[in-house]
mmCIF file of C-alpha atoms in Angstrom:
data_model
loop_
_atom_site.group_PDB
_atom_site.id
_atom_site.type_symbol
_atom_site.label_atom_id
_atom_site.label_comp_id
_atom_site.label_asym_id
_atom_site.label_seq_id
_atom_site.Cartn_x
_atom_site.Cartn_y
_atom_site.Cartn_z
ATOM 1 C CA UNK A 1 -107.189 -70.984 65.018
ATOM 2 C CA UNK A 2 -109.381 -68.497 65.744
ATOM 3 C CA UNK A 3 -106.911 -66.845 68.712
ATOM 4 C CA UNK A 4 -103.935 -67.117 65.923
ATOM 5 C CA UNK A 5 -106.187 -64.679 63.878
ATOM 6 C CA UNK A 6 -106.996 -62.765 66.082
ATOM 7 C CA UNK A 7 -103.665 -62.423 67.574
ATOM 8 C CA UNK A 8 -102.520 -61.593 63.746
ATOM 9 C CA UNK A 9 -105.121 -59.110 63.310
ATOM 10 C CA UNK A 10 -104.464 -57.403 67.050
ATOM 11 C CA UNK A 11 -100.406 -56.783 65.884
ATOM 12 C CA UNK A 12 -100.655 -54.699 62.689
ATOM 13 C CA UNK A 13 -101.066 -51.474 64.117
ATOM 14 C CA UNK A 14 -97.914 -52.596 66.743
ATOM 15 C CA UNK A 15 -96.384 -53.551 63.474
ATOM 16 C CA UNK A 16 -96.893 -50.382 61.526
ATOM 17 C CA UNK A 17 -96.171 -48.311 64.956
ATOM 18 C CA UNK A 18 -92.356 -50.601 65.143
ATOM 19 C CA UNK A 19 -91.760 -50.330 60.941
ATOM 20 C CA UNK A 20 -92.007 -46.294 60.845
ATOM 21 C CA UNK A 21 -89.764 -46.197 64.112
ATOM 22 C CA UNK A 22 -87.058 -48.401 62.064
ATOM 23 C CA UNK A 23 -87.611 -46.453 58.981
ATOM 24 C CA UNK A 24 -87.127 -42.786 60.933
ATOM 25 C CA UNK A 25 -84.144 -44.997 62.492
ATOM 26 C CA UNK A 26 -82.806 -46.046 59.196
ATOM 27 C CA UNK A 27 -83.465 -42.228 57.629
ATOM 28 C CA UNK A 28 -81.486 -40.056 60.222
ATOM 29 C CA UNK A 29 -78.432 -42.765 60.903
ATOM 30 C CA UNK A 30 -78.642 -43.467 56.900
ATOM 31 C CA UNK A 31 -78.343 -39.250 56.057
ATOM 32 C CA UNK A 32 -76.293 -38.413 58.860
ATOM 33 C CA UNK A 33 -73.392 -41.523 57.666
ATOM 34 C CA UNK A 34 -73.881 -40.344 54.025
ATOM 35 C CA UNK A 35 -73.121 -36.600 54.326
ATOM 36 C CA UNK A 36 -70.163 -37.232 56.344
ATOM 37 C CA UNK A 37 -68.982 -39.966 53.621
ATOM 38 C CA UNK A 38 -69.694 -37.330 51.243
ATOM 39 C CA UNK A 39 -67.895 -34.532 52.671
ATOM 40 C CA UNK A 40 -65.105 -36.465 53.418
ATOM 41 C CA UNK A 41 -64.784 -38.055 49.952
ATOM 42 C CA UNK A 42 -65.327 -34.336 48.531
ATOM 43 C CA UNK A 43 -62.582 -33.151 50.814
ATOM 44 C CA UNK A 44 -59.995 -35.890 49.908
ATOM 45 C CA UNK A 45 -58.543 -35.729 46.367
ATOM 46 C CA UNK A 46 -58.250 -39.587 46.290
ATOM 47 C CA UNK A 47 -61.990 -40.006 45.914
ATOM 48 C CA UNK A 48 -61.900 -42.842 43.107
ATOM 49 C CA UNK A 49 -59.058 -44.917 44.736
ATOM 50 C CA UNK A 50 -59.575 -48.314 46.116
ATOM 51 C CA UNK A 51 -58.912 -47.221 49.950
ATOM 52 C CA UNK A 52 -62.592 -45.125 49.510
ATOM 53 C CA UNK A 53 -64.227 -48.265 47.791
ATOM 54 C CA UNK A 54 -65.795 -49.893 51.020
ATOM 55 C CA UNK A 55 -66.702 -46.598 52.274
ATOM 56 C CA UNK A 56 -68.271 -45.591 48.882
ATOM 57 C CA UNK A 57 -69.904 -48.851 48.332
ATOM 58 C CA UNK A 58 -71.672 -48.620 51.938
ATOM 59 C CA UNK A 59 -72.320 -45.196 52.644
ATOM 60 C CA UNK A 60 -71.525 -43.400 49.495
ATOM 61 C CA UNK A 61 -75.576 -42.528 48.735
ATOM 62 C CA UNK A 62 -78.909 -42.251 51.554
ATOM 63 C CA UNK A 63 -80.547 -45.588 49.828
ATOM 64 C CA UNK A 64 -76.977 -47.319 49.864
ATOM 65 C CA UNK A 65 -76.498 -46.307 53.068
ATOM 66 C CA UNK A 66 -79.858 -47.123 54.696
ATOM 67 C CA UNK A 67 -79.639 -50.592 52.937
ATOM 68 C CA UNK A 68 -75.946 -50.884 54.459
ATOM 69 C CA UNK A 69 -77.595 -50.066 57.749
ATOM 70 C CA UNK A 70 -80.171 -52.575 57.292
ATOM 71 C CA UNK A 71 -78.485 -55.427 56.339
ATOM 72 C CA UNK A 72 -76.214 -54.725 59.603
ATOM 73 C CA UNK A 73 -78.896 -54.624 61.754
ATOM 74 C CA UNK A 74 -80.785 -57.926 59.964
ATOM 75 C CA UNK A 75 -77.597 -60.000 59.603
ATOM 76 C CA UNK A 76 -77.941 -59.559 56.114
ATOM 77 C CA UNK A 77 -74.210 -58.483 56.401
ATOM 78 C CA UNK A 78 -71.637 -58.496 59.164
ATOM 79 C CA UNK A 79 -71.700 -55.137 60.888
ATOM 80 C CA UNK A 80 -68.087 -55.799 61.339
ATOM 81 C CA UNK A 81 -67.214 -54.800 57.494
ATOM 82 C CA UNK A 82 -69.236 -51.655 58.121
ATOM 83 C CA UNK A 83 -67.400 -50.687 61.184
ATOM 84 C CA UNK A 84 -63.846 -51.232 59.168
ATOM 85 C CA UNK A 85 -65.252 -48.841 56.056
ATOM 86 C CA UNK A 86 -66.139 -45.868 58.409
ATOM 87 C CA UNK A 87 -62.839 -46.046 59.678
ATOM 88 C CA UNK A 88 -62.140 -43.336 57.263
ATOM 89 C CA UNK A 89 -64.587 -41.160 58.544
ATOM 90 C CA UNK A 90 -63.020 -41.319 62.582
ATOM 91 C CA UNK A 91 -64.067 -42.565 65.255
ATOM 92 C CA UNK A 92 -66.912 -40.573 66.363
ATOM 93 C CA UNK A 93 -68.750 -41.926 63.045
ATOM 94 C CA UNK A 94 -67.325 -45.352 63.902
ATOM 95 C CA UNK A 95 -69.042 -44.941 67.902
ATOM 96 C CA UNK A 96 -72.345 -43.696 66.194
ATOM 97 C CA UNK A 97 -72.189 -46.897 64.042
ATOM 98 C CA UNK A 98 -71.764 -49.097 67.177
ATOM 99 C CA UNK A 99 -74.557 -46.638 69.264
ATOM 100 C CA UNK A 100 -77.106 -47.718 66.229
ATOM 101 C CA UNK A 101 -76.228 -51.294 66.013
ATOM 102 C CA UNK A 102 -76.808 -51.816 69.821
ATOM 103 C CA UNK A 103 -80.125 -49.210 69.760
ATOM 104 C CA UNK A 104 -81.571 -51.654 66.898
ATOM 105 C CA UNK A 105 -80.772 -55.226 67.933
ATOM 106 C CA UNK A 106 -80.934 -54.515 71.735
ATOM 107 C CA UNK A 107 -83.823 -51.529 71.833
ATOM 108 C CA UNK A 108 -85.989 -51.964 68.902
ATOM 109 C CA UNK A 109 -86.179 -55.791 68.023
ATOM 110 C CA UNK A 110 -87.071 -56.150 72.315
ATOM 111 C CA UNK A 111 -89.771 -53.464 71.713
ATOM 112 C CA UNK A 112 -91.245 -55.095 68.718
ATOM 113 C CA UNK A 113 -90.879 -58.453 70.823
ATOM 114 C CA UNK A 114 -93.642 -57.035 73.452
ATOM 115 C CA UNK A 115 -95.624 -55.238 70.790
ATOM 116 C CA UNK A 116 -95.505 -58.639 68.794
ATOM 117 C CA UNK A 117 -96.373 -60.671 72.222
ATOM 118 C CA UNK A 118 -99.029 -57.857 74.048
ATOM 119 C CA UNK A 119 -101.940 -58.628 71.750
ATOM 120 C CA UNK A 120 -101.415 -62.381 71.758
ATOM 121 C CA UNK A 121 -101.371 -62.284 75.878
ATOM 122 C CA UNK A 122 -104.697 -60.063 75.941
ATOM 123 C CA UNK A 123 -106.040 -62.127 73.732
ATOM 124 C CA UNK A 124 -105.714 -65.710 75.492
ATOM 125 C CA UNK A 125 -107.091 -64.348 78.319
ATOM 126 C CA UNK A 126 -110.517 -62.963 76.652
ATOM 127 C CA UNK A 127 -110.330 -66.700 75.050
ATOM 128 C CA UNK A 128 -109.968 -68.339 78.077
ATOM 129 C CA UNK A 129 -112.960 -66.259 79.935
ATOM 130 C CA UNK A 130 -115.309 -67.121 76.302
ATOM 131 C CA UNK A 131 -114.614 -70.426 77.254
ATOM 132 C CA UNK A 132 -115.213 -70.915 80.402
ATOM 133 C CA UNK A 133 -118.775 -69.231 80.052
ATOM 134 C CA UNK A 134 -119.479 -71.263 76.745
ATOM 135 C CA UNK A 135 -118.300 -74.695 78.805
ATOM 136 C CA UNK A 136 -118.898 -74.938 82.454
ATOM 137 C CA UNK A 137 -116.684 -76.860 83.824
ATOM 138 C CA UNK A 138 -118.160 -80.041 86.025
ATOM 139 C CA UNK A 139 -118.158 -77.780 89.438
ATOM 140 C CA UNK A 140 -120.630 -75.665 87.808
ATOM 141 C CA UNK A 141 -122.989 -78.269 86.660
ATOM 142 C CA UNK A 142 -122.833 -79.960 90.197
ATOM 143 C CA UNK A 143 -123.736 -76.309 91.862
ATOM 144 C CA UNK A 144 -126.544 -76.166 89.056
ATOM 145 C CA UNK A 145 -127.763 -79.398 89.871
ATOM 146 C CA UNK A 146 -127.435 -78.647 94.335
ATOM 147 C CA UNK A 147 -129.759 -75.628 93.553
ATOM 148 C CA UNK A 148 -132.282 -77.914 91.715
#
């Protein structure tokens, strides 16, 4: 118990380090997908019809478009639908889309898998040295005992 809370303790500041790199990540993929819906919507005259819906929906504002980002990343939603609405946009915002979605899941969740796992390995071995000087194993009481 007292590794687990230790190991718990250890991780925040890994954990606040990995949520402001995901949060810059969210920001400039978030604002760079909703000025280019924007301009594109403002440059189109058929900015209320139901072809722009998806794209509107997703990336149509910065907080719908960093939540549209994060539920794509999270599984929250398929990043499949995504991919289809910024079809609209071309294909270099389409190849941005798919450079993002394999920086998060492949980049950033393995990076906050060692900053998660660092502390915890650290950890067992400062555990495993306490104990062994708090409970000497048999070898040590037999050399106590030779020297006696």
């Amino acid at each position: 118990l007292r590794m687990m809370i230790m190991s718990i303790m250890n991780s925040f500041k890994s954990l606040l380090w990995a949520v402001l790199v995901l949060l810059i990540l969210f920001y400039v993929f978030g604002t760079s997908f909703a000025a280019a819906t924007t301009n594109h919507l403002e440059t189109v005259s058929t900015g209320n019809e139901p072809i722009n819906a998806d794209l509107m929906d997703s990336f149509g504002t910065l907080d719908k478009s960093i939540l549209s980002l994060y539920m794509a990343m999270s599984g929250g939603n398929d990043w499949g639908q995504y991919f289809v609405a910024l079809e609209d946009l071309g294909s270099v915002y389409q190849l941005l889309f798919l450079g993002f979605i394999t920086f998060a899941v492949f980049a950033v969740f393995n990076i906050v898998s060692f900053l998660r796992e660092a502390p915890s390995l650290g950890l067992a071995e400062a555990d495993a040295q306490v104990g062994a000087t708090s409970n000497p194993t048999n070898s040590d009481k037999n050399k106590a005992e030779e020297t006696d």
